[in-house]
mmCIF file with all atom_site columns, C-alpha atoms in Angstrom:
data_model
loop_
_atom_site.group_PDB
_atom_site.id
_atom_site.type_symbol
_atom_site.label_atom_id
_atom_site.label_alt_id
_atom_site.label_comp_id
_atom_site.label_asym_id
_atom_site.label_entity_id
_atom_site.label_seq_id
_atom_site.pdbx_PDB_ins_code
_atom_site.Cartn_x
_atom_site.Cartn_y
_atom_site.Cartn_z
_atom_site.occupancy
_atom_site.B_iso_or_equiv
_atom_site.pdbx_formal_charge
_atom_site.auth_seq_id
_atom_site.auth_comp_id
_atom_site.auth_asym_id
_atom_site.auth_atom_id
_atom_site.pdbx_PDB_model_num
ATOM 1   C CA . MET A 1 1   ? 37.071 -17.054 148.390 1.00 48.00 ? 1061 MET A CA 1
ATOM 2   C CA . THR A 1 2   ? 38.439 -14.532 146.171 1.00 47.00 ? 1062 THR A CA 1
ATOM 3   C CA . ALA A 1 3   ? 36.031 -11.044 146.659 1.00 49.00 ? 1063 ALA A CA 1
ATOM 4   C CA . ILE A 1 4   ? 34.174 -10.067 142.845 1.00 50.00 ? 1064 ILE A CA 1
ATOM 5   C CA . SER A 1 5   ? 35.531 -6.321  142.771 1.00 49.00 ? 1065 SER A CA 1
ATOM 6   C CA . SER A 1 6   ? 33.612 -3.382  141.395 1.00 47.00 ? 1066 SER A CA 1
ATOM 7   C CA . PRO A 1 7   ? 34.884 -1.685  137.769 1.00 47.00 ? 1067 PRO A CA 1
ATOM 8   C CA . ALA A 1 8   ? 36.744 0.939   137.718 1.00 48.00 ? 1068 ALA A CA 1
ATOM 9   C CA . ALA A 1 9   ? 34.944 4.528   138.648 1.00 46.00 ? 1069 ALA A CA 1
ATOM 10  C CA . SER A 1 10  ? 36.414 5.798   135.499 1.00 44.00 ? 1070 SER A CA 1
ATOM 11  C CA . CYS A 1 11  ? 34.401 2.998   133.708 1.00 43.00 ? 1071 CYS A CA 1
ATOM 12  C CA . ASP A 1 12  ? 31.573 4.223   135.430 1.00 44.00 ? 1072 ASP A CA 1
ATOM 13  C CA . LEU A 1 13  ? 31.849 7.941   134.057 1.00 45.00 ? 1073 LEU A CA 1
ATOM 14  C CA . ILE A 1 14  ? 32.657 7.043   130.808 1.00 47.00 ? 1074 ILE A CA 1
ATOM 15  C CA . ASN A 1 15  ? 29.147 5.146   130.188 1.00 51.00 ? 1075 ASN A CA 1
ATOM 16  C CA . TRP A 1 16  ? 27.415 7.501   131.761 1.00 53.00 ? 1076 TRP A CA 1
ATOM 17  C CA . ARG A 1 17  ? 28.712 10.598  129.969 1.00 56.00 ? 1077 ARG A CA 1
ATOM 18  C CA . PHE A 1 18  ? 28.140 8.060   126.762 1.00 55.00 ? 1078 PHE A CA 1
ATOM 19  C CA . LEU A 1 19  ? 24.612 7.538   128.110 1.00 55.00 ? 1079 LEU A CA 1
ATOM 20  C CA . ARG A 1 20  ? 23.676 10.971  128.676 1.00 58.00 ? 1080 ARG A CA 1
ATOM 21  C CA . VAL A 1 21  ? 25.324 12.419  124.819 1.00 54.00 ? 1081 VAL A CA 1
ATOM 22  C CA . VAL A 1 22  ? 22.803 9.491   123.356 1.00 53.00 ? 1082 VAL A CA 1
ATOM 23  C CA . LEU A 1 23  ? 19.670 10.760  125.712 1.00 58.00 ? 1083 LEU A CA 1
ATOM 24  C CA . HIS A 1 24  ? 20.122 14.461  126.213 1.00 60.00 ? 1084 HIS A CA 1
ATOM 25  C CA . ASP A 1 25  ? 22.635 15.503  124.025 1.00 57.00 ? 1085 ASP A CA 1
ATOM 26  C CA . ILE A 1 26  ? 21.106 13.578  121.165 1.00 57.00 ? 1086 ILE A CA 1
ATOM 27  C CA . GLY A 1 27  ? 20.564 17.296  118.618 1.00 60.00 ? 1087 GLY A CA 1
ATOM 28  C CA . SER A 1 28  ? 24.241 17.682  118.957 1.00 59.00 ? 1088 SER A CA 1
ATOM 29  C CA . PRO A 1 29  ? 26.633 17.030  115.815 1.00 59.00 ? 1089 PRO A CA 1
ATOM 30  C CA . LEU A 1 30  ? 28.133 14.165  118.672 1.00 58.00 ? 1090 LEU A CA 1
ATOM 31  C CA . GLY A 1 31  ? 24.808 12.910  119.795 1.00 58.00 ? 1091 GLY A CA 1
ATOM 32  C CA . LEU A 1 32  ? 23.898 12.237  116.028 1.00 61.00 ? 1092 LEU A CA 1
ATOM 33  C CA . GLN A 1 33  ? 26.954 10.262  115.404 1.00 63.00 ? 1093 GLN A CA 1
ATOM 34  C CA . ILE A 1 34  ? 26.613 8.407   118.004 1.00 60.00 ? 1094 ILE A CA 1
ATOM 35  C CA . VAL A 1 35  ? 23.110 6.930   117.262 1.00 60.00 ? 1095 VAL A CA 1
ATOM 36  C CA . ARG A 1 36  ? 24.149 7.016   113.103 1.00 61.00 ? 1096 ARG A CA 1
ATOM 37  C CA . CYS A 1 37  ? 27.061 4.790   114.374 1.00 58.00 ? 1097 CYS A CA 1
ATOM 38  C CA . LEU A 1 38  ? 25.185 2.315   116.458 1.00 58.00 ? 1098 LEU A CA 1
ATOM 39  C CA . LEU A 1 39  ? 22.258 2.007   113.667 1.00 57.00 ? 1099 LEU A CA 1
ATOM 40  C CA . TYR A 1 40  ? 24.516 1.604   110.947 1.00 54.00 ? 1100 TYR A CA 1
ATOM 41  C CA . HIS A 1 41  ? 26.260 -1.423  113.358 1.00 50.00 ? 1101 HIS A CA 1
ATOM 42  C CA . ALA A 1 42  ? 23.010 -2.744  114.629 1.00 52.00 ? 1102 ALA A CA 1
ATOM 43  C CA . LEU A 1 43  ? 22.000 -3.020  110.970 1.00 53.00 ? 1103 LEU A CA 1
ATOM 44  C CA . GLU A 1 44  ? 24.980 -4.421  109.877 1.00 52.00 ? 1104 GLU A CA 1
ATOM 45  C CA . ARG A 1 45  ? 24.749 -6.982  112.166 1.00 47.00 ? 1105 ARG A CA 1
ATOM 46  C CA . GLN A 1 46  ? 21.259 -7.899  111.188 1.00 47.00 ? 1106 GLN A CA 1
ATOM 47  C CA . ASP A 1 47  ? 23.218 -8.406  107.717 1.00 46.00 ? 1107 ASP A CA 1
ATOM 48  C CA . ILE A 1 48  ? 20.209 -5.324  106.124 1.00 44.00 ? 1108 ILE A CA 1
ATOM 49  C CA . ASP A 1 49  ? 21.855 -3.001  103.997 1.00 44.00 ? 1109 ASP A CA 1
ATOM 50  C CA . ARG A 1 50  ? 20.312 -0.771  100.656 1.00 45.00 ? 1110 ARG A CA 1
ATOM 51  C CA . GLN A 1 51  ? 21.216 0.157   97.689  1.00 42.00 ? 1111 GLN A CA 1
ATOM 52  C CA . GLY A 1 52  ? 18.961 2.210   95.793  1.00 43.00 ? 1112 GLY A CA 1
ATOM 53  C CA . GLY A 1 53  ? 15.528 1.329   98.291  1.00 40.00 ? 1113 GLY A CA 1
ATOM 54  C CA . ASN A 1 54  ? 16.109 -2.619  97.485  1.00 45.00 ? 1114 ASN A CA 1
ATOM 55  C CA . MET A 1 55  ? 17.105 -4.512  100.159 1.00 40.00 ? 1115 MET A CA 1
ATOM 56  C CA . ILE A 1 56  ? 20.578 -6.396  99.994  1.00 62.00 ? 1116 ILE A CA 1
ATOM 57  C CA . ASN A 1 57  ? 19.990 -9.392  101.207 1.00 68.00 ? 1117 ASN A CA 1
ATOM 58  C CA . GLN A 1 58  ? 21.354 -13.077 102.221 1.00 77.00 ? 1118 GLN A CA 1
ATOM 59  C CA . ASP A 1 59  ? 19.463 -13.958 98.922  1.00 76.00 ? 1119 ASP A CA 1
ATOM 60  C CA . THR A 1 60  ? 21.500 -12.105 96.423  1.00 79.00 ? 1120 THR A CA 1
ATOM 61  C CA . ILE A 1 61  ? 24.811 -12.892 98.203  1.00 83.00 ? 1121 ILE A CA 1
ATOM 62  C CA . VAL A 1 62  ? 24.207 -16.722 97.582  1.00 84.00 ? 1122 VAL A CA 1
ATOM 63  C CA . LEU A 1 63  ? 23.345 -15.860 93.825  1.00 82.00 ? 1123 LEU A CA 1
ATOM 64  C CA . LEU A 1 64  ? 26.393 -14.344 93.336  1.00 84.00 ? 1124 LEU A CA 1
ATOM 65  C CA . LYS A 1 65  ? 28.428 -16.823 94.747  1.00 85.00 ? 1125 LYS A CA 1
ATOM 66  C CA . ARG A 1 66  ? 27.560 -19.305 92.199  1.00 83.00 ? 1126 ARG A CA 1
ATOM 67  C CA . VAL A 1 67  ? 28.984 -17.458 89.458  1.00 81.00 ? 1127 VAL A CA 1
ATOM 68  C CA . PRO A 1 68  ? 32.253 -18.140 88.929  1.00 78.00 ? 1128 PRO A CA 1
ATOM 69  C CA . LEU A 1 69  ? 33.247 -14.723 88.438  1.00 78.00 ? 1129 LEU A CA 1
ATOM 70  C CA . PHE A 1 70  ? 32.294 -13.808 91.962  1.00 81.00 ? 1130 PHE A CA 1
ATOM 71  C CA . SER A 1 71  ? 32.467 -17.175 93.582  1.00 81.00 ? 1131 SER A CA 1
ATOM 72  C CA . ARG A 1 72  ? 36.196 -16.310 95.562  1.00 80.00 ? 1132 ARG A CA 1
ATOM 73  C CA . LEU A 1 73  ? 34.835 -13.263 97.294  1.00 83.00 ? 1133 LEU A CA 1
ATOM 74  C CA . SER A 1 74  ? 34.105 -13.160 100.709 1.00 84.00 ? 1134 SER A CA 1
ATOM 75  C CA . ASP A 1 75  ? 30.242 -11.315 101.953 1.00 83.00 ? 1135 ASP A CA 1
ATOM 76  C CA . ARG A 1 76  ? 31.515 -8.358  102.314 1.00 82.00 ? 1136 ARG A CA 1
ATOM 77  C CA . GLY A 1 77  ? 33.141 -8.123  98.686  1.00 82.00 ? 1137 GLY A CA 1
ATOM 78  C CA . LEU A 1 78  ? 30.165 -9.426  97.216  1.00 85.00 ? 1138 LEU A CA 1
ATOM 79  C CA . LYS A 1 79  ? 27.770 -6.766  99.235  1.00 84.00 ? 1139 LYS A CA 1
ATOM 80  C CA . ALA A 1 80  ? 30.312 -3.952  97.798  1.00 82.00 ? 1140 ALA A CA 1
ATOM 81  C CA . ILE A 1 81  ? 29.243 -5.464  94.610  1.00 82.00 ? 1141 ILE A CA 1
ATOM 82  C CA . LEU A 1 82  ? 25.532 -4.686  95.247  1.00 85.00 ? 1142 LEU A CA 1
ATOM 83  C CA . LYS A 1 83  ? 26.059 -1.212  96.866  1.00 83.00 ? 1143 LYS A CA 1
ATOM 84  C CA . SER A 1 84  ? 27.749 0.184   93.854  1.00 82.00 ? 1144 SER A CA 1
ATOM 85  C CA . ALA A 1 85  ? 25.469 -1.951  90.605  1.00 86.00 ? 1145 ALA A CA 1
ATOM 86  C CA . THR A 1 86  ? 21.813 -1.354  89.296  1.00 87.00 ? 1146 THR A CA 1
ATOM 87  C CA . ASP A 1 87  ? 19.486 -4.323  89.149  1.00 88.00 ? 1147 ASP A CA 1
ATOM 88  C CA . LYS A 1 88  ? 17.973 -3.880  85.646  1.00 92.00 ? 1148 LYS A CA 1
ATOM 89  C CA . GLU A 1 89  ? 14.987 -5.756  83.870  1.00 94.00 ? 1149 GLU A CA 1
ATOM 90  C CA . PHE A 1 90  ? 14.903 -6.472  80.147  1.00 97.00 ? 1150 PHE A CA 1
ATOM 91  C CA . LYS A 1 91  ? 11.094 -7.828  78.939  1.00 98.00 ? 1151 LYS A CA 1
ATOM 92  C CA . ALA A 1 92  ? 11.487 -10.934 76.181  1.00 98.00 ? 1152 ALA A CA 1
ATOM 93  C CA . GLY A 1 93  ? 12.709 -9.702  72.994  1.00 97.00 ? 1153 GLY A CA 1
ATOM 94  C CA . THR A 1 94  ? 14.589 -6.099  74.331  1.00 97.00 ? 1154 THR A CA 1
ATOM 95  C CA . LYS A 1 95  ? 17.557 -5.263  73.035  1.00 96.00 ? 1155 LYS A CA 1
ATOM 96  C CA . ILE A 1 96  ? 19.918 -5.074  75.730  1.00 95.00 ? 1156 ILE A CA 1
ATOM 97  C CA . VAL A 1 97  ? 23.143 -3.536  74.212  1.00 94.00 ? 1157 VAL A CA 1
ATOM 98  C CA . SER A 1 98  ? 23.987 -2.567  70.586  1.00 93.00 ? 1158 SER A CA 1
ATOM 99  C CA . GLU A 1 99  ? 26.491 -3.440  68.405  1.00 92.00 ? 1159 GLU A CA 1
ATOM 100 C CA . GLY A 1 100 ? 28.200 -0.302  67.557  1.00 91.00 ? 1160 GLY A CA 1
ATOM 101 C CA . ASP A 1 101 ? 27.280 1.951   70.791  1.00 89.00 ? 1161 ASP A CA 1
ATOM 102 C CA . THR A 1 102 ? 29.781 2.387   73.591  1.00 84.00 ? 1162 THR A CA 1
ATOM 103 C CA . GLY A 1 103 ? 29.958 0.467   75.987  1.00 76.00 ? 1163 GLY A CA 1
ATOM 104 C CA . VAL A 1 104 ? 28.068 1.727   79.783  1.00 76.00 ? 1164 VAL A CA 1
ATOM 105 C CA . GLY A 1 105 ? 28.425 -1.109  81.389  1.00 84.00 ? 1165 GLY A CA 1
ATOM 106 C CA . PHE A 1 106 ? 28.775 -4.340  82.301  1.00 86.00 ? 1166 PHE A CA 1
ATOM 107 C CA . TYR A 1 107 ? 26.138 -6.938  82.599  1.00 93.00 ? 1167 TYR A CA 1
ATOM 108 C CA . LEU A 1 108 ? 25.839 -9.827  85.284  1.00 90.00 ? 1168 LEU A CA 1
ATOM 109 C CA . ILE A 1 109 ? 22.293 -12.031 84.146  1.00 92.00 ? 1169 ILE A CA 1
ATOM 110 C CA . LEU A 1 110 ? 20.834 -12.827 86.943  1.00 89.00 ? 1170 LEU A CA 1
ATOM 111 C CA . SER A 1 111 ? 17.630 -14.480 85.819  1.00 92.00 ? 1171 SER A CA 1
ATOM 112 C CA . GLY A 1 112 ? 16.451 -15.712 82.408  1.00 96.00 ? 1172 GLY A CA 1
ATOM 113 C CA . ALA A 1 113 ? 18.277 -15.390 79.047  1.00 98.00 ? 1173 ALA A CA 1
ATOM 114 C CA . ALA A 1 114 ? 19.750 -14.066 76.437  1.00 98.00 ? 1174 ALA A CA 1
ATOM 115 C CA . GLU A 1 115 ? 21.202 -14.189 72.829  1.00 97.00 ? 1175 GLU A CA 1
ATOM 116 C CA . VAL A 1 116 ? 24.708 -12.629 71.663  1.00 94.00 ? 1176 VAL A CA 1
ATOM 117 C CA . ARG A 1 117 ? 23.801 -11.945 67.849  1.00 95.00 ? 1177 ARG A CA 1
ATOM 118 C CA . ARG A 1 118 ? 25.550 -10.132 64.991  1.00 92.00 ? 1178 ARG A CA 1
ATOM 119 C CA . GLY A 1 119 ? 23.167 -9.126  62.565  1.00 89.00 ? 1179 GLY A CA 1
ATOM 120 C CA . GLU A 1 120 ? 21.178 -12.643 62.091  1.00 90.00 ? 1180 GLU A CA 1
ATOM 121 C CA . GLU A 1 121 ? 23.250 -14.621 63.338  1.00 91.00 ? 1181 GLU A CA 1
ATOM 122 C CA . ARG A 1 122 ? 23.734 -16.094 66.658  1.00 92.00 ? 1182 ARG A CA 1
ATOM 123 C CA . LEU A 1 123 ? 27.170 -16.009 68.393  1.00 89.00 ? 1183 LEU A CA 1
ATOM 124 C CA . ALA A 1 124 ? 26.290 -17.718 71.451  1.00 90.00 ? 1184 ALA A CA 1
ATOM 125 C CA . LYS A 1 125 ? 23.365 -18.102 73.959  1.00 95.00 ? 1185 LYS A CA 1
ATOM 126 C CA . LEU A 1 126 ? 23.500 -16.381 77.778  1.00 95.00 ? 1186 LEU A CA 1
ATOM 127 C CA . GLY A 1 127 ? 21.822 -17.921 80.960  1.00 94.00 ? 1187 GLY A CA 1
ATOM 128 C CA . GLU A 1 128 ? 22.217 -17.123 84.699  1.00 90.00 ? 1188 GLU A CA 1
ATOM 129 C CA . GLY A 1 129 ? 25.484 -16.461 86.000  1.00 86.00 ? 1189 GLY A CA 1
ATOM 130 C CA . ALA A 1 130 ? 26.814 -15.270 82.273  1.00 90.00 ? 1190 ALA A CA 1
ATOM 131 C CA . PHE A 1 131 ? 28.079 -11.880 81.768  1.00 87.00 ? 1191 PHE A CA 1
ATOM 132 C CA . PHE A 1 132 ? 29.184 -9.375  78.966  1.00 90.00 ? 1192 PHE A CA 1
ATOM 133 C CA . GLY A 1 133 ? 30.227 -6.020  78.099  1.00 87.00 ? 1193 GLY A CA 1
ATOM 134 C CA . GLU A 1 134 ? 33.268 -6.543  79.584  1.00 81.00 ? 1194 GLU A CA 1
ATOM 135 C CA . MET A 1 135 ? 35.348 -6.277  76.387  1.00 79.00 ? 1195 MET A CA 1
ATOM 136 C CA . SER A 1 136 ? 33.629 -2.440  76.265  1.00 76.00 ? 1196 SER A CA 1
ATOM 137 C CA . LEU A 1 137 ? 34.799 -2.094  79.870  1.00 74.00 ? 1197 LEU A CA 1
ATOM 138 C CA . LEU A 1 138 ? 38.173 -2.685  79.540  1.00 73.00 ? 1198 LEU A CA 1
ATOM 139 C CA . ASP A 1 139 ? 39.130 -1.037  76.167  1.00 78.00 ? 1199 ASP A CA 1
ATOM 140 C CA . GLY A 1 140 ? 36.053 1.584   75.616  1.00 78.00 ? 1200 GLY A CA 1
ATOM 141 C CA . ALA A 1 141 ? 35.507 0.041   72.306  1.00 83.00 ? 1201 ALA A CA 1
ATOM 142 C CA . PRO A 1 142 ? 32.061 -0.232  70.726  1.00 88.00 ? 1202 PRO A CA 1
ATOM 143 C CA . ARG A 1 143 ? 29.867 -2.897  71.083  1.00 89.00 ? 1203 ARG A CA 1
ATOM 144 C CA . SER A 1 144 ? 31.302 -5.895  69.331  1.00 88.00 ? 1204 SER A CA 1
ATOM 145 C CA . ALA A 1 145 ? 27.766 -7.093  68.626  1.00 92.00 ? 1205 ALA A CA 1
ATOM 146 C CA . ASP A 1 146 ? 24.120 -6.904  70.238  1.00 95.00 ? 1206 ASP A CA 1
ATOM 147 C CA . VAL A 1 147 ? 23.056 -8.826  72.947  1.00 96.00 ? 1207 VAL A CA 1
ATOM 148 C CA . ILE A 1 148 ? 18.888 -9.504  72.726  1.00 97.00 ? 1208 ILE A CA 1
ATOM 149 C CA . ALA A 1 149 ? 16.915 -10.892 76.037  1.00 98.00 ? 1209 ALA A CA 1
ATOM 150 C CA . THR A 1 150 ? 15.134 -14.046 75.096  1.00 98.00 ? 1210 THR A CA 1
ATOM 151 C CA . GLU A 1 151 ? 13.082 -14.359 77.917  1.00 98.00 ? 1211 GLU A CA 1
ATOM 152 C CA . ASP A 1 152 ? 12.180 -11.579 80.632  1.00 98.00 ? 1212 ASP A CA 1
ATOM 153 C CA . THR A 1 153 ? 15.438 -11.191 82.495  1.00 97.00 ? 1213 THR A CA 1
ATOM 154 C CA . ARG A 1 154 ? 17.097 -9.317  85.313  1.00 93.00 ? 1214 ARG A CA 1
ATOM 155 C CA . CYS A 1 155 ? 20.509 -7.886  84.914  1.00 93.00 ? 1215 CYS A CA 1
ATOM 156 C CA . LEU A 1 156 ? 23.157 -6.577  87.793  1.00 90.00 ? 1216 LEU A CA 1
ATOM 157 C CA . VAL A 1 157 ? 24.856 -3.686  85.981  1.00 90.00 ? 1217 VAL A CA 1
ATOM 158 C CA . LEU A 1 158 ? 28.305 -1.849  86.642  1.00 86.00 ? 1218 LEU A CA 1
ATOM 159 C CA . SER A 1 159 ? 29.672 1.246   85.442  1.00 84.00 ? 1219 SER A CA 1
ATOM 160 C CA . PRO A 1 160 ? 32.605 1.553   84.198  1.00 81.00 ? 1220 PRO A CA 1
ATOM 161 C CA . TRP A 1 161 ? 33.927 3.223   86.882  1.00 80.00 ? 1221 TRP A CA 1
ATOM 162 C CA . ALA A 1 162 ? 32.515 1.089   89.491  1.00 82.00 ? 1222 ALA A CA 1
ATOM 163 C CA . MET A 1 163 ? 33.618 -2.112  87.211  1.00 79.00 ? 1223 MET A CA 1
ATOM 164 C CA . LYS A 1 164 ? 37.832 -0.465  87.535  1.00 80.00 ? 1224 LYS A CA 1
ATOM 165 C CA . GLY A 1 165 ? 37.073 0.196   91.471  1.00 82.00 ? 1225 GLY A CA 1
ATOM 166 C CA . LEU A 1 166 ? 36.080 -2.973  92.153  1.00 81.00 ? 1226 LEU A CA 1
ATOM 167 C CA . ILE A 1 167 ? 38.728 -4.922  89.698  1.00 81.00 ? 1227 ILE A CA 1
ATOM 168 C CA . ALA A 1 168 ? 41.116 -2.707  92.103  1.00 84.00 ? 1228 ALA A CA 1
ATOM 169 C CA . ALA A 1 169 ? 39.514 -3.444  95.391  1.00 84.00 ? 1229 ALA A CA 1
ATOM 170 C CA . TYR A 1 170 ? 39.304 -6.974  94.714  1.00 82.00 ? 1230 TYR A CA 1
ATOM 171 C CA . PRO A 1 171 ? 41.886 -8.117  91.958  1.00 85.00 ? 1231 PRO A CA 1
ATOM 172 C CA . GLU A 1 172 ? 40.701 -11.701 91.990  1.00 81.00 ? 1232 GLU A CA 1
ATOM 173 C CA . VAL A 1 173 ? 37.439 -10.267 89.984  1.00 80.00 ? 1233 VAL A CA 1
ATOM 174 C CA . ALA A 1 174 ? 40.056 -9.427  87.069  1.00 81.00 ? 1234 ALA A CA 1
ATOM 175 C CA . LEU A 1 175 ? 41.365 -13.068 87.164  1.00 83.00 ? 1235 LEU A CA 1
ATOM 176 C CA . GLY A 1 176 ? 38.270 -14.662 86.993  1.00 79.00 ? 1236 GLY A CA 1
ATOM 177 C CA . MET A 1 177 ? 37.585 -12.201 83.917  1.00 78.00 ? 1237 MET A CA 1
ATOM 178 C CA . LEU A 1 178 ? 40.617 -13.007 82.560  1.00 83.00 ? 1238 LEU A CA 1
ATOM 179 C CA . GLU A 1 179 ? 39.182 -16.936 82.986  1.00 83.00 ? 1239 GLU A CA 1
ATOM 180 C CA . GLU A 1 180 ? 36.384 -16.470 80.968  1.00 79.00 ? 1240 GLU A CA 1
ATOM 181 C CA . LEU A 1 181 ? 37.698 -14.457 78.349  1.00 80.00 ? 1241 LEU A CA 1
ATOM 182 C CA . ALA A 1 182 ? 40.401 -16.464 77.574  1.00 86.00 ? 1242 ALA A CA 1
ATOM 183 C CA . ARG A 1 183 ? 37.559 -19.783 78.243  1.00 84.00 ? 1243 ARG A CA 1
ATOM 184 C CA . ARG A 1 184 ? 35.740 -17.307 74.974  1.00 79.00 ? 1244 ARG A CA 1
ATOM 185 C CA . LEU A 1 185 ? 38.759 -17.242 72.944  1.00 82.00 ? 1245 LEU A CA 1
ATOM 186 C CA . ARG A 1 186 ? 39.494 -20.650 72.812  1.00 89.00 ? 1246 ARG A CA 1
ATOM 187 C CA . GLU A 1 187 ? 35.494 -21.474 71.493  1.00 83.00 ? 1247 GLU A CA 1
ATOM 188 C CA . THR A 1 188 ? 36.078 -18.999 69.252  1.00 76.00 ? 1248 THR A CA 1
ATOM 189 C CA . ASP A 1 189 ? 39.591 -20.316 68.200  1.00 80.00 ? 1249 ASP A CA 1
ATOM 190 C CA . ARG A 1 190 ? 37.500 -24.306 68.425  1.00 86.00 ? 1250 ARG A CA 1
ATOM 191 C CA . ALA A 1 191 ? 34.157 -23.033 66.261  1.00 77.00 ? 1251 ALA A CA 1
ATOM 192 C CA . LEU A 1 192 ? 36.606 -21.495 63.364  1.00 78.00 ? 1252 LEU A CA 1
ATOM 193 C CA . SER A 1 193 ? 38.396 -24.305 63.016  1.00 79.00 ? 1253 SER A CA 1
#
């Protein structure tokens, strides 16, 4: 029968110092840093994150995974998107973006529907998972059409800086955007033929 050895004394000493810092020196910079670190990792393990007071939850992650543009991303990448995005709601009939305005964001429809219009002509109907604003985002040109909510619509909005940072960190997002732009160009070619 083998004897069970005790942990090394240095191990006990390290644990004791750590406990002393947490319990007695909590007001010290090191103590606060340790507590923050422990809380952050505990919350991360619970899959809890905060962004603008709203919970970034698994339901939103699942919704983003269904969007072809973001389907290749890991949960970590999807959380990065949610941390840098804002959540905006638009009532039916509200103009989300206006033709000729300077583009200030990339929009992804989380729920609801919208129409893309130029004057009286309806160019496209957009639903859950559709995105717009990518052209102005990429080249800085004015918006090429109006986008109007046809029902109450919730959008995830990314600023140009956040989207460009996201593309740099996750090149697969750029690939998804290019695939969608190619699809839209083919549809336009067919419509003009």
